[in-house]
Coordinates of C-alpha atoms in Angstrom, one line a residue:
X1 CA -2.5 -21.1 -105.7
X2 CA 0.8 -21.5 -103.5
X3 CA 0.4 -20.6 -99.5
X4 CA 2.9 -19.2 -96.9
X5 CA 3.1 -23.1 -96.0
X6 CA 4.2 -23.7 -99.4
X7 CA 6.7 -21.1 -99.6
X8 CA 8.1 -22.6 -95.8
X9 CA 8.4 -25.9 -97.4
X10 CA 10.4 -25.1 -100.5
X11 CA 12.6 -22.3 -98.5
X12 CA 13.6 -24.8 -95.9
X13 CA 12.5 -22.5 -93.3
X14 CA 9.6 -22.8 -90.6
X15 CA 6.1 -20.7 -91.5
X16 CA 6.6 -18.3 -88.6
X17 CA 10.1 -17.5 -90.0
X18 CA 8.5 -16.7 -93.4
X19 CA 5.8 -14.8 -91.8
X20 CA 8.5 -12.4 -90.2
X21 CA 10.1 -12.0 -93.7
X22 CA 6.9 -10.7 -95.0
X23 CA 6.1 -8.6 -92.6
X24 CA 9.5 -7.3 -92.5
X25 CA 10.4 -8.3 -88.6
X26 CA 14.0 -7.1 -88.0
X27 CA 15.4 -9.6 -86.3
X28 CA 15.6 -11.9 -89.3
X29 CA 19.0 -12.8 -91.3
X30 CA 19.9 -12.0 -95.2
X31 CA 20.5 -15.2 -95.9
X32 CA 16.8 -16.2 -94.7
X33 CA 15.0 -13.0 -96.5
X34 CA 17.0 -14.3 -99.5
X35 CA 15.4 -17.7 -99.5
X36 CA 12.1 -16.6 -98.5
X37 CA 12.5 -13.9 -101.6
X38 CA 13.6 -17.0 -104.2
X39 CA 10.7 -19.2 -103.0
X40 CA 8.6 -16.8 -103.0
X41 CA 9.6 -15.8 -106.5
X42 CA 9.5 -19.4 -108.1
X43 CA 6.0 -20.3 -106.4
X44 CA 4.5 -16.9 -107.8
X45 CA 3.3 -16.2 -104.7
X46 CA 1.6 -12.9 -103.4
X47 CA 1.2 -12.0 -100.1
X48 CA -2.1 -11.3 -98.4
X49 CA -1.6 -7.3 -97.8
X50 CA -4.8 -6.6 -96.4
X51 CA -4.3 -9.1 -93.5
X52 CA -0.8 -7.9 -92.9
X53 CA -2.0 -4.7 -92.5
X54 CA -5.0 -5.6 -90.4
X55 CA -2.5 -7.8 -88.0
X56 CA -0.2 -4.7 -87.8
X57 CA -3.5 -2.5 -86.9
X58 CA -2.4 -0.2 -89.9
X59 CA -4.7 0.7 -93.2
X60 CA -1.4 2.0 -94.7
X61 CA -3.7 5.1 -96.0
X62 CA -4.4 9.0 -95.3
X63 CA -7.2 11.2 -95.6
X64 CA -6.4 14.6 -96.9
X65 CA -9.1 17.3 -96.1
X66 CA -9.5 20.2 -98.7
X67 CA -12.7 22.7 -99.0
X68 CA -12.5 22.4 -102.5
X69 CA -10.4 19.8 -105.2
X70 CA -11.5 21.8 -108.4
X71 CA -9.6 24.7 -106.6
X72 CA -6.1 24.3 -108.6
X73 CA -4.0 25.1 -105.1
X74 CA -5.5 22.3 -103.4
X75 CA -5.6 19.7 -106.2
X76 CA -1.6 20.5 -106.9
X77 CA -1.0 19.8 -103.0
X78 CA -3.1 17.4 -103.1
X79 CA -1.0 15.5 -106.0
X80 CA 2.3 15.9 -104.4
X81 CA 1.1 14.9 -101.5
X82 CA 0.0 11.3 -103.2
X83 CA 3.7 11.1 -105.1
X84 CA 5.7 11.8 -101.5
X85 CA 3.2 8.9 -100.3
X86 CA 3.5 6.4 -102.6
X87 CA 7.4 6.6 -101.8
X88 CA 6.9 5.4 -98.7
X89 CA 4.2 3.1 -99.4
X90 CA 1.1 4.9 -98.4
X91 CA -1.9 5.6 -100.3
X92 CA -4.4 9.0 -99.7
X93 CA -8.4 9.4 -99.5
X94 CA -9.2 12.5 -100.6
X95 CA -12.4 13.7 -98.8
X96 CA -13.9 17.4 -99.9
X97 CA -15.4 19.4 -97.2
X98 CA -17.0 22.3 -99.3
X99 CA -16.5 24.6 -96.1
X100 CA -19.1 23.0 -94.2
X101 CA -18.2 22.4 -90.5
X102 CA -20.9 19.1 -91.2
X103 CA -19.2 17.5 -94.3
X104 CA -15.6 17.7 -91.6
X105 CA -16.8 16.3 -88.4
X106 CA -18.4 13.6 -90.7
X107 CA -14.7 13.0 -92.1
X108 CA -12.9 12.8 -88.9
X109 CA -14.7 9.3 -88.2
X110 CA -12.5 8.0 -90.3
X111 CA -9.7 8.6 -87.8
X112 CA -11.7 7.2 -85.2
X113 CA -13.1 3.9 -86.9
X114 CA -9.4 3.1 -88.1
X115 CA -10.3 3.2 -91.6
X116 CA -7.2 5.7 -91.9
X117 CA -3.7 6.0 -89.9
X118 CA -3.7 9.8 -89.8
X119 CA -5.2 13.1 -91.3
X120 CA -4.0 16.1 -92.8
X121 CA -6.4 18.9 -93.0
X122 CA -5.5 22.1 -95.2
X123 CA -8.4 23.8 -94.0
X124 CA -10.2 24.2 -90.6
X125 CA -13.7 24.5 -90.7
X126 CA -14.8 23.6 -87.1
X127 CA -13.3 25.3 -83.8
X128 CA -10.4 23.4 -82.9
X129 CA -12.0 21.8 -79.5
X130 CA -14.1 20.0 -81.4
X131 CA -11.0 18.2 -83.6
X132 CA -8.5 17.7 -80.8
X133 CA -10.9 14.7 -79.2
X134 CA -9.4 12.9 -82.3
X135 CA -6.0 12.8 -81.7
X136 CA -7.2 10.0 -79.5
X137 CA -7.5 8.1 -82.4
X138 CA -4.4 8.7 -84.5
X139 CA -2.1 11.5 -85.9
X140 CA -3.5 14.7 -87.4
X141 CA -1.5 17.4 -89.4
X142 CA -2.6 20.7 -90.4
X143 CA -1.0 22.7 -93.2
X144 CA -2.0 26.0 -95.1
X145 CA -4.7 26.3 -92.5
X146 CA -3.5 26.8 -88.6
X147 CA -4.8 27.5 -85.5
X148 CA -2.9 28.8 -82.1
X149 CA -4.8 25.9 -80.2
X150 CA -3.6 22.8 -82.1
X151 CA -1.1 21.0 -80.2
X152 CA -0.2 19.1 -83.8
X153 CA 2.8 19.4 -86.2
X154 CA 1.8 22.5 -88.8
X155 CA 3.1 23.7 -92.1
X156 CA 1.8 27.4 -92.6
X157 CA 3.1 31.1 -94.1
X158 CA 3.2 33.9 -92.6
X159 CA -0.2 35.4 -93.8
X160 CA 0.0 38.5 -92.3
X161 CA 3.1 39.3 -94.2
X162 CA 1.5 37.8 -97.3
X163 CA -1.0 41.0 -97.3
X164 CA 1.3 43.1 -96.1
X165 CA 3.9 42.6 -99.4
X166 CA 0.8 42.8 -102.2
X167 CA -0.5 45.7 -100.7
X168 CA 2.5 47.8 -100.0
X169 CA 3.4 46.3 -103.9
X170 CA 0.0 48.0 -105.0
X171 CA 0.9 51.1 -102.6
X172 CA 4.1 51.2 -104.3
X173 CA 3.1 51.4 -107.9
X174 CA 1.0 54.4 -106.8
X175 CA -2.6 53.4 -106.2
X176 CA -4.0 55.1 -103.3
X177 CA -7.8 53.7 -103.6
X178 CA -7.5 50.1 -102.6
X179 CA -10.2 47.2 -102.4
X180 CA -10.1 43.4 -100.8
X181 CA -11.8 40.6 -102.5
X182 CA -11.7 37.6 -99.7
X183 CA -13.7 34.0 -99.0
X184 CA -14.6 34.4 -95.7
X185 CA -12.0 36.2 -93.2
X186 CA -14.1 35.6 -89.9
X187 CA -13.7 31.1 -90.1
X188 CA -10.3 30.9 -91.7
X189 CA -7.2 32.3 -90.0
X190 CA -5.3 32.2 -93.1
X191 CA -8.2 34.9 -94.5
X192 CA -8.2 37.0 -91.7
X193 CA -4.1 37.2 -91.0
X194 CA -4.3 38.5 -94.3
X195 CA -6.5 41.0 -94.0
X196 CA -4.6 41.9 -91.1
X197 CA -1.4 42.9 -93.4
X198 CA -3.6 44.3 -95.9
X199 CA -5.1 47.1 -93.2
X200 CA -1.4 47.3 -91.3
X201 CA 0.0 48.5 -95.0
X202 CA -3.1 50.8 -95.8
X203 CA -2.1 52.3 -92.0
X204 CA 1.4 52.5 -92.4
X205 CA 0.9 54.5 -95.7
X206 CA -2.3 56.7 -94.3
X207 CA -5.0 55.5 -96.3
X208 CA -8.0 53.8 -95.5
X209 CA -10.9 51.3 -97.4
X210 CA -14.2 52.3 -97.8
X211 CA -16.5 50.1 -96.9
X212 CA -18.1 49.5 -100.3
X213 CA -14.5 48.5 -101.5
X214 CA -14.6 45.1 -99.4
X215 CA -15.8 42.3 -102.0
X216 CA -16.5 39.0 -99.5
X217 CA -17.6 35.0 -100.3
X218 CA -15.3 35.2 -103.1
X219 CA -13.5 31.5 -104.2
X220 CA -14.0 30.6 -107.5
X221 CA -13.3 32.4 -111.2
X222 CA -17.3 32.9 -111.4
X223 CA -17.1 34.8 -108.2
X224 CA -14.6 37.0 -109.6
X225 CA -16.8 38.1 -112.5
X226 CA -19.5 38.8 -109.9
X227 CA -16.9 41.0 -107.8
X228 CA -16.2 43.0 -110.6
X229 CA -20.2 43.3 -111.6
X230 CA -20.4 44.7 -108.0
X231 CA -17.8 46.8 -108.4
X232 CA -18.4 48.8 -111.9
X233 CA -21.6 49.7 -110.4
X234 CA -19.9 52.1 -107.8
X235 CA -19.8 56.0 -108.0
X236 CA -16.1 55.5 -106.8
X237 CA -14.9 52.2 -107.1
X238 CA -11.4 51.3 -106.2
X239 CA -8.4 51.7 -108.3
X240 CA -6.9 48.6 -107.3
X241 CA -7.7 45.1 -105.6
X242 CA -6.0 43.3 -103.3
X243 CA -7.4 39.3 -103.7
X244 CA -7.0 36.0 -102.2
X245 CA -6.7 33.7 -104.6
X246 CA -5.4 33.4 -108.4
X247 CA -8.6 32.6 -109.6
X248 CA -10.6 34.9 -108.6
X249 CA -7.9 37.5 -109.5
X250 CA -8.6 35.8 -113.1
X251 CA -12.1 35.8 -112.8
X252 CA -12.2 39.6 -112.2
X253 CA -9.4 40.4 -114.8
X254 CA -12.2 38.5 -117.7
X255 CA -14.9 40.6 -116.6
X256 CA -13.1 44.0 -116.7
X257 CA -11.6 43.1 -120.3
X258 CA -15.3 42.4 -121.6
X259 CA -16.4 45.2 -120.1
X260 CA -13.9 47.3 -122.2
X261 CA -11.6 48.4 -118.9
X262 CA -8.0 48.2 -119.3
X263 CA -5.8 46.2 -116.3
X264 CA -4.2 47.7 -114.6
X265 CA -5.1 51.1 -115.9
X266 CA -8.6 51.5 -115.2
X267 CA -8.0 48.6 -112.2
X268 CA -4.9 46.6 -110.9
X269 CA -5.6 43.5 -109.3
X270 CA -3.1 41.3 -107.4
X271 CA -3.6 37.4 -106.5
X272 CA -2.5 35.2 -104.3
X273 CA -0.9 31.6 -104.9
X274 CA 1.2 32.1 -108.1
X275 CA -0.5 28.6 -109.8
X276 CA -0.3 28.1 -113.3
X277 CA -3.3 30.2 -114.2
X278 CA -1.4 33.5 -112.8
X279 CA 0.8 33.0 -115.2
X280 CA -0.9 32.2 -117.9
X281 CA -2.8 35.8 -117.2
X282 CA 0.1 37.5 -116.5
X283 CA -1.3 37.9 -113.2
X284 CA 0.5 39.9 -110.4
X285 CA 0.5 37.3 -107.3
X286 CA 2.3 36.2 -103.9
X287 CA 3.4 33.0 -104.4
X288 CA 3.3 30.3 -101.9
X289 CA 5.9 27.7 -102.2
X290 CA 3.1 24.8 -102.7
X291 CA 5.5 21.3 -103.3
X292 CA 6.8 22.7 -100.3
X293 CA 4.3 22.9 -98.5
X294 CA 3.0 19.3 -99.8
X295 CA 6.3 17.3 -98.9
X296 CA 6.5 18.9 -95.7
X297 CA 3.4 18.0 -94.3
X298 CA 3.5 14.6 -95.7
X299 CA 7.2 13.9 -94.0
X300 CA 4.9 15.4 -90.9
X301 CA 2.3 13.0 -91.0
X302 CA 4.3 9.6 -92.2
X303 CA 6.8 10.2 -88.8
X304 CA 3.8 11.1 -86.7
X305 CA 2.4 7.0 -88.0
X306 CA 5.7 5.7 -87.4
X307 CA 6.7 6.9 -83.9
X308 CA 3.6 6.5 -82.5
X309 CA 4.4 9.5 -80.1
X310 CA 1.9 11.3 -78.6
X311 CA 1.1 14.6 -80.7
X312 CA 3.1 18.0 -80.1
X313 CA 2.9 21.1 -81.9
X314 CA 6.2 21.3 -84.1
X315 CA 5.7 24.6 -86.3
X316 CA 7.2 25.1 -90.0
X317 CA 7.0 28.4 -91.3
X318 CA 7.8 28.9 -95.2
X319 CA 8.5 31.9 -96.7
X320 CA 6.3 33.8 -99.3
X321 CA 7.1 36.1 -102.3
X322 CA 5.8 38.7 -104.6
X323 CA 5.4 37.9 -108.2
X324 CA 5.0 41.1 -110.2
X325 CA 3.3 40.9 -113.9
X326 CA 1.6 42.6 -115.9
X327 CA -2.0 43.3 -113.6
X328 CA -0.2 45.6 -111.9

């Protein structure tokens, strides 16, 4: 098996001149990279990329926080995230949280044992003052999720508006009894904003939510169908439900169909993300611009490595849009 020594010897060039070329120093001619390169080349020789990246104090890899991967949002981010890091010669740990403050904090050693160069977290499960010591330790970016404390680059929507726009949609089309179907609005601040536009269109148009119509803890397709078990059974239930997410927008739609109930006559629903499955279901949605969302963040987090700067808050806001099908 060739070494660096070999590849000095048959370049004409000293070792330390070789060991620049492969770690890519700058101050190194073309002419010199080009015989490195041809040595290199002939001799079959690999070079050792775990020890350059252990001289350089780099691992080369992110961690990317999401509550859950099986959630379709999170695993599409998730894979443009790892294309737009590849490019630029990165690799990503994926590490699920499951919305336990525990299963996080456990996850942010990475940052601090240098098993990663940075994190990006799409959810926030803890308070803030308990992530910040980390910066300490290397760059952290936050998109989707946000928080008015982080002092880090963020990529985020305007949630507020998001539950403003489905809402007034569902105003609009002339439904005056409106539910909400949410995860959990009190931990996240994307949940809550929403809520926040949901109530300030209810206001603007003088109605008001009972408080049987509110339909919490709701994530998945399954916890659709148990919203909408929980909802038959009311003397008055809603005509209409506002929802946070596509698939538990789908999950409720199944369960209304097999229960004989027509959609959107007997109940609109709206979701929220606009993934594949809305349309599949002709599901009335807000979509968030996802790739978006994904590249940005990832551009984010690979100049935060790079510069080495100490962390600021840089915000991005991207825009949201209503989707309208057939569940309305």
């Amino acid at each position: 098996m060739a070494t660096i020594q070999d590849v000095a010897k048959l370049a004409g060039l000293s070792r330390t001149t070789v060991s620049r070329v492969i770690n890519q120093h700058p101050y190194v001619t073309e002419e010199k990279k080009r015989l490195v390169s041809n040595a290199m080349q002939e001799l079959n020789y690999v070079p050792n990329s775990s020890a350059r990246r252990l001289r350089r104090q780099q691992t080369e890899t992110i961690a990317v926080y999401v509550p859950r991967i099986t959630n379709p949002f999170f695993s599409h981010l998730v894979e443009v995230m790892e294309k737009e890091a590849a490019k630029k010669g990165y690799q990503l740990i994926l590490c699920q949280t499951r919305y336990k403050k525990e299963q996080e904090r456990n996850f942010l050693e990475l940052l601090k044992t240098k098993q990663v160069d940075g994190l990006i977290l799409t959810s926030i499960e803890n308070d803030w003052s308990e992530i910040e010591p980390y910066l300490a330790y290397g760059p952290i970016v936050v998109c989707n999720e946000y928080s008015d404390s982080a002092q880090v680059p963020l990529v985020f929507l305007d949630q507020i508006k998001g539950g403003y726009i489905g809402t007034k949609h569902l105003i609009e089309q002339g439904y005056t009894k409106l539910g909400y179907c949410t995860g959990d609005h009190k931990s996240s601040r994307v949940a809550h904003d929403r809520r926040i536009g949901f109530l300030k269109a209810l206001n603007e148009a003088g109605l008001q939510m009972k408080d049987e119509w509110y339909f919490g803890g709701a994530y998945s397709v399954q916890d659709g169908k148990r919203t909408f078990e929980a909802l038959k059974k009311l003397s008055d239930p809603p005509q209409a439900l506002f929802t946070g997410s596509d698939e538990v927008a789908a999950g409720i739609v199944k369960a209304a169909s097999d229960a004989g109930w027509k959609v959107p006559e007997d109940l609109a629903v709206i979701g929220f993300d606009n993934q594949p499955l809305a349309e599949l279901m002709e599901l009335t949605t807000v979509e968030q611009p996802i790739e978006t969302i994904a590249r940005q963040a990832m551009e984010l987090m690979i100049e935060s490595i790079k510069s080495k700067r100490t962390s600021v808050r840089k915000e991005v806001i991207l825009p949201l849009k209503l989707i309208q099908r057939c569940s309305t």
